[in-house]
Amino acid sequence: MAGHFETLPGGGAAVALDDVEISILRSLAVQLMELIGPGDEPAADADPLAALFAEGPSEPPSDPALRRLFPDAYGDDSEELRAAASDFRRYTENDLRARKREDALAVVRALDSLSAEVAGEGGAVLKLTPDESRAWLGALNDLRLTIGTRLEVTDDEQSEELYRLPDSDPRKPMVMAYLWLGALQESLVATLMP
């Protein structure tokens, strides 16, 4: 089980993680939440119906990683498509940001709750329900997209080049995290397949 998710009886997934892996995953999830931003919490006396129709931003984010997490719906080939993409973003981005924050927070909470089953010295077995597994899958995907954008990975060929980076390359730790997250994501997807 070490290093990849396995299916649990009755659904869900489990993975053995050591203390370093727990720390890295937690740190990356917290950084992702910081990148996405805190969001606008409605006031306690706010009209719930008005909150449903709250408008979000109409322009794409300036940060390339955020643009990858919140892409334009229709591209920008014409004035009409840019206007449609702007409208789509205005009415969907707040909800999408909230979901991405919730997924990252689910990762942090699950890692913080680890204590019951020890997988060996300095580690634990993380057990996720099917719903938690889906939240983790979303967060792992968002983490890979973010790191991949920072590494300027645009296709599989570039991804293969990452394997050959020398240890002296300053990108190496980020590359190792990117590749590890990919393996975790792939094994988690396999547990969710019927």
PDB file of C-alpha atoms in Angstrom:
ATOM      1  CA  MET A   1       0.000   0.000   0.000  1.00  0.00           C
ATOM      2  CA  ALA A   2       2.908   2.362   0.592  1.00  0.00           C
ATOM      3  CA  GLY A   3       2.894   5.138  -1.972  1.00  0.00           C
ATOM      4  CA  HIS A   4      -0.425   4.434  -3.646  1.00  0.00           C
ATOM      5  CA  PHE A   5      -4.107   4.260  -2.825  1.00  0.00           C
ATOM      6  CA  GLU A   6      -5.912   0.949  -2.542  1.00  0.00           C
ATOM      7  CA  THR A   7      -9.647   0.289  -2.557  1.00  0.00           C
ATOM      8  CA  LEU A   8     -11.345  -0.250   0.790  1.00  0.00           C
ATOM      9  CA  PRO A   9     -14.160  -2.798   1.179  1.00  0.00           C
ATOM     10  CA  GLY A  10     -17.459  -0.960   0.814  1.00  0.00           C
ATOM     11  CA  GLY A  11     -15.882   1.931  -1.109  1.00  0.00           C
ATOM     12  CA  GLY A  12     -13.345   4.543  -0.328  1.00  0.00           C
ATOM     13  CA  ALA A  13      -9.586   4.338  -0.442  1.00  0.00           C
ATOM     14  CA  ALA A  14      -6.590   3.962   1.848  1.00  0.00           C
ATOM     15  CA  VAL A  15      -2.949   4.956   1.552  1.00  0.00           C
ATOM     16  CA  ALA A  16       0.037   4.590   3.865  1.00  0.00           C
ATOM     17  CA  LEU A  17       1.863   7.874   4.336  1.00  0.00           C
ATOM     18  CA  ASP A  18       4.993   8.648   6.299  1.00  0.00           C
ATOM     19  CA  ASP A  19       5.478  11.839   8.298  1.00  0.00           C
ATOM     20  CA  VAL A  20       7.336  13.595   5.474  1.00  0.00           C
ATOM     21  CA  GLU A  21       4.617  12.756   2.923  1.00  0.00           C
ATOM     22  CA  ILE A  22       1.928  13.950   5.342  1.00  0.00           C
ATOM     23  CA  SER A  23       3.810  17.202   5.890  1.00  0.00           C
ATOM     24  CA  ILE A  24       4.350  17.794   2.155  1.00  0.00           C
ATOM     25  CA  LEU A  25       0.723  17.055   1.237  1.00  0.00           C
ATOM     26  CA  ARG A  26      -0.579  19.270   4.028  1.00  0.00           C
ATOM     27  CA  SER A  27       1.750  22.121   3.087  1.00  0.00           C
ATOM     28  CA  LEU A  28       0.804  21.919  -0.594  1.00  0.00           C
ATOM     29  CA  ALA A  29      -2.934  21.859   0.230  1.00  0.00           C
ATOM     30  CA  VAL A  30      -2.568  24.921   2.483  1.00  0.00           C
ATOM     31  CA  GLN A  31      -0.602  26.732  -0.245  1.00  0.00           C
ATOM     32  CA  LEU A  32      -3.329  25.854  -2.745  1.00  0.00           C
ATOM     33  CA  MET A  33      -5.991  27.344  -0.451  1.00  0.00           C
ATOM     34  CA  GLU A  34      -3.883  30.493  -0.099  1.00  0.00           C
ATOM     35  CA  LEU A  35      -3.487  30.725  -3.885  1.00  0.00           C
ATOM     36  CA  ILE A  36      -7.224  30.295  -4.495  1.00  0.00           C
ATOM     37  CA  GLY A  37      -8.005  32.902  -1.843  1.00  0.00           C
ATOM     38  CA  PRO A  38     -10.323  33.115   1.109  1.00  0.00           C
ATOM     39  CA  GLY A  39     -13.549  33.718  -0.790  1.00  0.00           C
ATOM     40  CA  ASP A  40     -16.384  35.938   0.237  1.00  0.00           C
ATOM     41  CA  GLU A  41     -18.307  34.567   3.188  1.00  0.00           C
ATOM     42  CA  PRO A  42     -21.897  35.831   3.235  1.00  0.00           C
ATOM     43  CA  ALA A  43     -22.878  37.822   6.297  1.00  0.00           C
ATOM     44  CA  ALA A  44     -24.984  36.004   8.877  1.00  0.00           C
ATOM     45  CA  ASP A  45     -28.002  38.127   8.019  1.00  0.00           C
ATOM     46  CA  ALA A  46     -27.445  37.967   4.259  1.00  0.00           C
ATOM     47  CA  ASP A  47     -30.274  36.962   1.960  1.00  0.00           C
ATOM     48  CA  PRO A  48     -29.523  33.334   0.902  1.00  0.00           C
ATOM     49  CA  LEU A  49     -31.239  33.857  -2.456  1.00  0.00           C
ATOM     50  CA  ALA A  50     -29.110  36.929  -3.180  1.00  0.00           C
ATOM     51  CA  ALA A  51     -25.984  34.904  -2.293  1.00  0.00           C
ATOM     52  CA  LEU A  52     -26.958  32.368  -4.962  1.00  0.00           C
ATOM     53  CA  PHE A  53     -26.845  35.078  -7.597  1.00  0.00           C
ATOM     54  CA  ALA A  54     -23.745  36.906  -6.342  1.00  0.00           C
ATOM     55  CA  GLU A  55     -21.520  37.884  -9.212  1.00  0.00           C
ATOM     56  CA  GLY A  56     -17.883  36.902  -9.389  1.00  0.00           C
ATOM     57  CA  PRO A  57     -15.022  38.291 -11.437  1.00  0.00           C
ATOM     58  CA  SER A  58     -15.484  38.809 -15.150  1.00  0.00           C
ATOM     59  CA  GLU A  59     -11.805  38.824 -16.144  1.00  0.00           C
ATOM     60  CA  PRO A  60      -9.410  35.864 -16.073  1.00  0.00           C
ATOM     61  CA  PRO A  61      -6.893  35.863 -13.202  1.00  0.00           C
ATOM     62  CA  SER A  62      -3.473  37.340 -13.944  1.00  0.00           C
ATOM     63  CA  ASP A  63      -1.591  34.479 -12.238  1.00  0.00           C
ATOM     64  CA  PRO A  64      -0.926  31.690 -14.803  1.00  0.00           C
ATOM     65  CA  ALA A  65      -1.650  28.959 -12.223  1.00  0.00           C
ATOM     66  CA  LEU A  66      -5.009  30.512 -11.373  1.00  0.00           C
ATOM     67  CA  ARG A  67      -5.769  30.900 -15.088  1.00  0.00           C
ATOM     68  CA  ARG A  68      -5.136  27.134 -15.387  1.00  0.00           C
ATOM     69  CA  LEU A  69      -7.434  26.391 -12.437  1.00  0.00           C
ATOM     70  CA  PHE A  70     -10.106  28.833 -13.677  1.00  0.00           C
ATOM     71  CA  PRO A  71      -9.827  28.845 -17.492  1.00  0.00           C
ATOM     72  CA  ASP A  72     -12.065  30.741 -19.889  1.00  0.00           C
ATOM     73  CA  ALA A  73     -15.094  28.719 -20.922  1.00  0.00           C
ATOM     74  CA  TYR A  74     -15.057  29.644 -24.606  1.00  0.00           C
ATOM     75  CA  GLY A  75     -11.624  30.991 -25.446  1.00  0.00           C
ATOM     76  CA  ASP A  76     -11.061  34.462 -26.812  1.00  0.00           C
ATOM     77  CA  ASP A  77     -11.289  34.071 -30.564  1.00  0.00           C
ATOM     78  CA  SER A  78     -13.929  36.742 -31.051  1.00  0.00           C
ATOM     79  CA  GLU A  79     -15.552  39.607 -29.208  1.00  0.00           C
ATOM     80  CA  GLU A  80     -18.740  37.558 -28.847  1.00  0.00           C
ATOM     81  CA  LEU A  81     -16.885  34.581 -27.305  1.00  0.00           C
ATOM     82  CA  ARG A  82     -14.937  36.857 -24.956  1.00  0.00           C
ATOM     83  CA  ALA A  83     -18.213  38.381 -23.760  1.00  0.00           C
ATOM     84  CA  ALA A  84     -19.770  34.934 -23.257  1.00  0.00           C
ATOM     85  CA  ALA A  85     -16.676  33.732 -21.363  1.00  0.00           C
ATOM     86  CA  SER A  86     -16.817  36.829 -19.181  1.00  0.00           C
ATOM     87  CA  ASP A  87     -20.483  36.188 -18.331  1.00  0.00           C
ATOM     88  CA  PHE A  88     -19.821  32.509 -17.657  1.00  0.00           C
ATOM     89  CA  ARG A  89     -16.916  33.372 -15.340  1.00  0.00           C
ATOM     90  CA  ARG A  90     -18.973  35.988 -13.504  1.00  0.00           C
ATOM     91  CA  TYR A  91     -21.652  33.432 -12.588  1.00  0.00           C
ATOM     92  CA  THR A  92     -19.543  30.313 -11.988  1.00  0.00           C
ATOM     93  CA  GLU A  93     -16.086  31.209 -10.680  1.00  0.00           C
ATOM     94  CA  ASN A  94     -17.133  31.893  -7.076  1.00  0.00           C
ATOM     95  CA  ASP A  95     -18.700  28.440  -6.775  1.00  0.00           C
ATOM     96  CA  LEU A  96     -15.738  26.788  -8.463  1.00  0.00           C
ATOM     97  CA  ARG A  97     -13.314  28.561  -6.119  1.00  0.00           C
ATOM     98  CA  ALA A  98     -15.398  27.475  -3.114  1.00  0.00           C
ATOM     99  CA  ARG A  99     -15.363  23.852  -4.266  1.00  0.00           C
ATOM    100  CA  LYS A 100     -11.612  23.896  -4.828  1.00  0.00           C
ATOM    101  CA  ARG A 101     -11.077  25.404  -1.357  1.00  0.00           C
ATOM    102  CA  GLU A 102     -13.345  22.725   0.162  1.00  0.00           C
ATOM    103  CA  ASP A 103     -11.401  19.960  -1.603  1.00  0.00           C
ATOM    104  CA  ALA A 104      -8.063  21.319  -0.342  1.00  0.00           C
ATOM    105  CA  LEU A 105      -9.511  21.740   3.146  1.00  0.00           C
ATOM    106  CA  ALA A 106     -10.701  18.116   3.070  1.00  0.00           C
ATOM    107  CA  VAL A 107      -7.080  17.087   2.453  1.00  0.00           C
ATOM    108  CA  VAL A 108      -5.834  19.199   5.368  1.00  0.00           C
ATOM    109  CA  ARG A 109      -8.530  17.885   7.721  1.00  0.00           C
ATOM    110  CA  ALA A 110      -7.928  14.254   6.758  1.00  0.00           C
ATOM    111  CA  LEU A 111      -4.194  14.603   7.303  1.00  0.00           C
ATOM    112  CA  ASP A 112      -4.729  16.390  10.604  1.00  0.00           C
ATOM    113  CA  SER A 113      -6.949  13.567  11.818  1.00  0.00           C
ATOM    114  CA  LEU A 114      -4.361  10.849  11.182  1.00  0.00           C
ATOM    115  CA  SER A 115      -3.415   9.106  14.388  1.00  0.00           C
ATOM    116  CA  ALA A 116      -5.255   5.805  14.750  1.00  0.00           C
ATOM    117  CA  GLU A 117      -3.503   3.246  12.571  1.00  0.00           C
ATOM    118  CA  VAL A 118       0.247   3.367  12.451  1.00  0.00           C
ATOM    119  CA  ALA A 119       1.723   2.119   9.184  1.00  0.00           C
ATOM    120  CA  GLY A 120       5.217   1.897  10.560  1.00  0.00           C
ATOM    121  CA  GLU A 121       7.612   4.157  12.341  1.00  0.00           C
ATOM    122  CA  GLY A 122       6.551   7.754  11.817  1.00  0.00           C
ATOM    123  CA  GLY A 123       3.592   7.146   9.523  1.00  0.00           C
ATOM    124  CA  ALA A 124      -0.075   6.294   9.375  1.00  0.00           C
ATOM    125  CA  VAL A 125      -2.712   4.787   7.119  1.00  0.00           C
ATOM    126  CA  LEU A 126      -5.155   7.331   5.767  1.00  0.00           C
ATOM    127  CA  LYS A 127      -8.622   5.922   5.122  1.00  0.00           C
ATOM    128  CA  LEU A 128     -11.061   7.923   3.020  1.00  0.00           C
ATOM    129  CA  THR A 129     -14.775   7.514   2.399  1.00  0.00           C
ATOM    130  CA  PRO A 130     -15.962   7.623  -1.222  1.00  0.00           C
ATOM    131  CA  ASP A 131     -16.916  11.309  -0.838  1.00  0.00           C
ATOM    132  CA  GLU A 132     -13.564  12.144   0.761  1.00  0.00           C
ATOM    133  CA  SER A 133     -11.839  10.244  -2.049  1.00  0.00           C
ATOM    134  CA  ARG A 134     -13.549  12.453  -4.644  1.00  0.00           C
ATOM    135  CA  ALA A 135     -12.531  15.605  -2.742  1.00  0.00           C
ATOM    136  CA  TRP A 136      -8.956  14.330  -2.585  1.00  0.00           C
ATOM    137  CA  LEU A 137      -9.015  13.573  -6.295  1.00  0.00           C
ATOM    138  CA  GLY A 138     -10.081  17.153  -7.019  1.00  0.00           C
ATOM    139  CA  ALA A 139      -7.381  18.575  -4.739  1.00  0.00           C
ATOM    140  CA  LEU A 140      -4.648  16.322  -6.174  1.00  0.00           C
ATOM    141  CA  ASN A 141      -5.664  17.403  -9.679  1.00  0.00           C
ATOM    142  CA  ASP A 142      -5.587  21.078  -8.698  1.00  0.00           C
ATOM    143  CA  LEU A 143      -2.176  20.658  -7.064  1.00  0.00           C
ATOM    144  CA  ARG A 144      -0.755  18.978 -10.180  1.00  0.00           C
ATOM    145  CA  LEU A 145      -2.217  21.643 -12.467  1.00  0.00           C
ATOM    146  CA  THR A 146      -0.730  24.389 -10.295  1.00  0.00           C
ATOM    147  CA  ILE A 147       2.715  22.816 -10.039  1.00  0.00           C
ATOM    148  CA  GLY A 148       2.673  21.862 -13.721  1.00  0.00           C
ATOM    149  CA  THR A 149       1.906  25.468 -14.626  1.00  0.00           C
ATOM    150  CA  ARG A 150       4.742  26.723 -12.426  1.00  0.00           C
ATOM    151  CA  LEU A 151       7.055  24.211 -14.137  1.00  0.00           C
ATOM    152  CA  GLU A 152       5.673  25.318 -17.545  1.00  0.00           C
ATOM    153  CA  VAL A 153       4.621  21.777 -18.456  1.00  0.00           C
ATOM    154  CA  THR A 154       2.320  21.888 -21.473  1.00  0.00           C
ATOM    155  CA  ASP A 155       2.499  18.353 -22.882  1.00  0.00           C
ATOM    156  CA  ASP A 156       3.567  14.788 -22.129  1.00  0.00           C
ATOM    157  CA  GLU A 157       6.927  15.250 -23.835  1.00  0.00           C
ATOM    158  CA  GLN A 158       7.863  18.032 -21.433  1.00  0.00           C
ATOM    159  CA  SER A 159       6.661  15.885 -18.558  1.00  0.00           C
ATOM    160  CA  GLU A 160       9.097  13.148 -19.657  1.00  0.00           C
ATOM    161  CA  GLU A 161      11.958  15.672 -19.644  1.00  0.00           C
ATOM    162  CA  LEU A 162      11.304  16.289 -15.958  1.00  0.00           C
ATOM    163  CA  TYR A 163      12.529  12.777 -15.151  1.00  0.00           C
ATOM    164  CA  ARG A 164      15.956  13.671 -16.505  1.00  0.00           C
ATOM    165  CA  LEU A 165      16.577  16.863 -14.516  1.00  0.00           C
ATOM    166  CA  PRO A 166      19.852  16.785 -12.576  1.00  0.00           C
ATOM    167  CA  ASP A 167      19.627  16.882  -8.799  1.00  0.00           C
ATOM    168  CA  SER A 168      21.325  20.282  -8.860  1.00  0.00           C
ATOM    169  CA  ASP A 169      18.409  21.860 -10.783  1.00  0.00           C
ATOM    170  CA  PRO A 170      16.451  24.158  -8.416  1.00  0.00           C
ATOM    171  CA  ARG A 171      13.182  22.855  -9.916  1.00  0.00           C
ATOM    172  CA  LYS A 172      13.937  19.282  -8.836  1.00  0.00           C
ATOM    173  CA  PRO A 173      11.940  19.337  -5.529  1.00  0.00           C
ATOM    174  CA  MET A 174       8.905  20.748  -7.330  1.00  0.00           C
ATOM    175  CA  VAL A 175       9.316  18.167 -10.100  1.00  0.00           C
ATOM    176  CA  MET A 176       9.490  15.355  -7.544  1.00  0.00           C
ATOM    177  CA  ALA A 177       6.281  16.636  -5.910  1.00  0.00           C
ATOM    178  CA  TYR A 178       4.606  16.895  -9.340  1.00  0.00           C
ATOM    179  CA  LEU A 179       5.503  13.319 -10.273  1.00  0.00           C
ATOM    180  CA  TRP A 180       4.574  11.940  -6.839  1.00  0.00           C
ATOM    181  CA  LEU A 181       1.204  13.703  -6.892  1.00  0.00           C
ATOM    182  CA  GLY A 182       0.599  12.220 -10.345  1.00  0.00           C
ATOM    183  CA  ALA A 183       1.217   8.701  -9.042  1.00  0.00           C
ATOM    184  CA  LEU A 184      -1.076   9.321  -6.059  1.00  0.00           C
ATOM    185  CA  GLN A 185      -3.762  10.729  -8.344  1.00  0.00           C
ATOM    186  CA  GLU A 186      -3.511   7.812 -10.755  1.00  0.00           C
ATOM    187  CA  SER A 187      -3.809   5.242  -7.961  1.00  0.00           C
ATOM    188  CA  LEU A 188      -6.766   7.101  -6.442  1.00  0.00           C
ATOM    189  CA  VAL A 189      -8.545   7.180  -9.811  1.00  0.00           C
ATOM    190  CA  ALA A 190      -8.062   3.395 -10.035  1.00  0.00           C
ATOM    191  CA  THR A 191      -9.793   2.936  -6.666  1.00  0.00           C
ATOM    192  CA  LEU A 192     -12.813   4.921  -7.852  1.00  0.00           C
ATOM    193  CA  MET A 193     -13.268   2.941 -11.068  1.00  0.00           C
ATOM    194  CA  PRO A 194     -16.120   0.403 -10.985  1.00  0.00           C
TER     195      PRO A 194
END
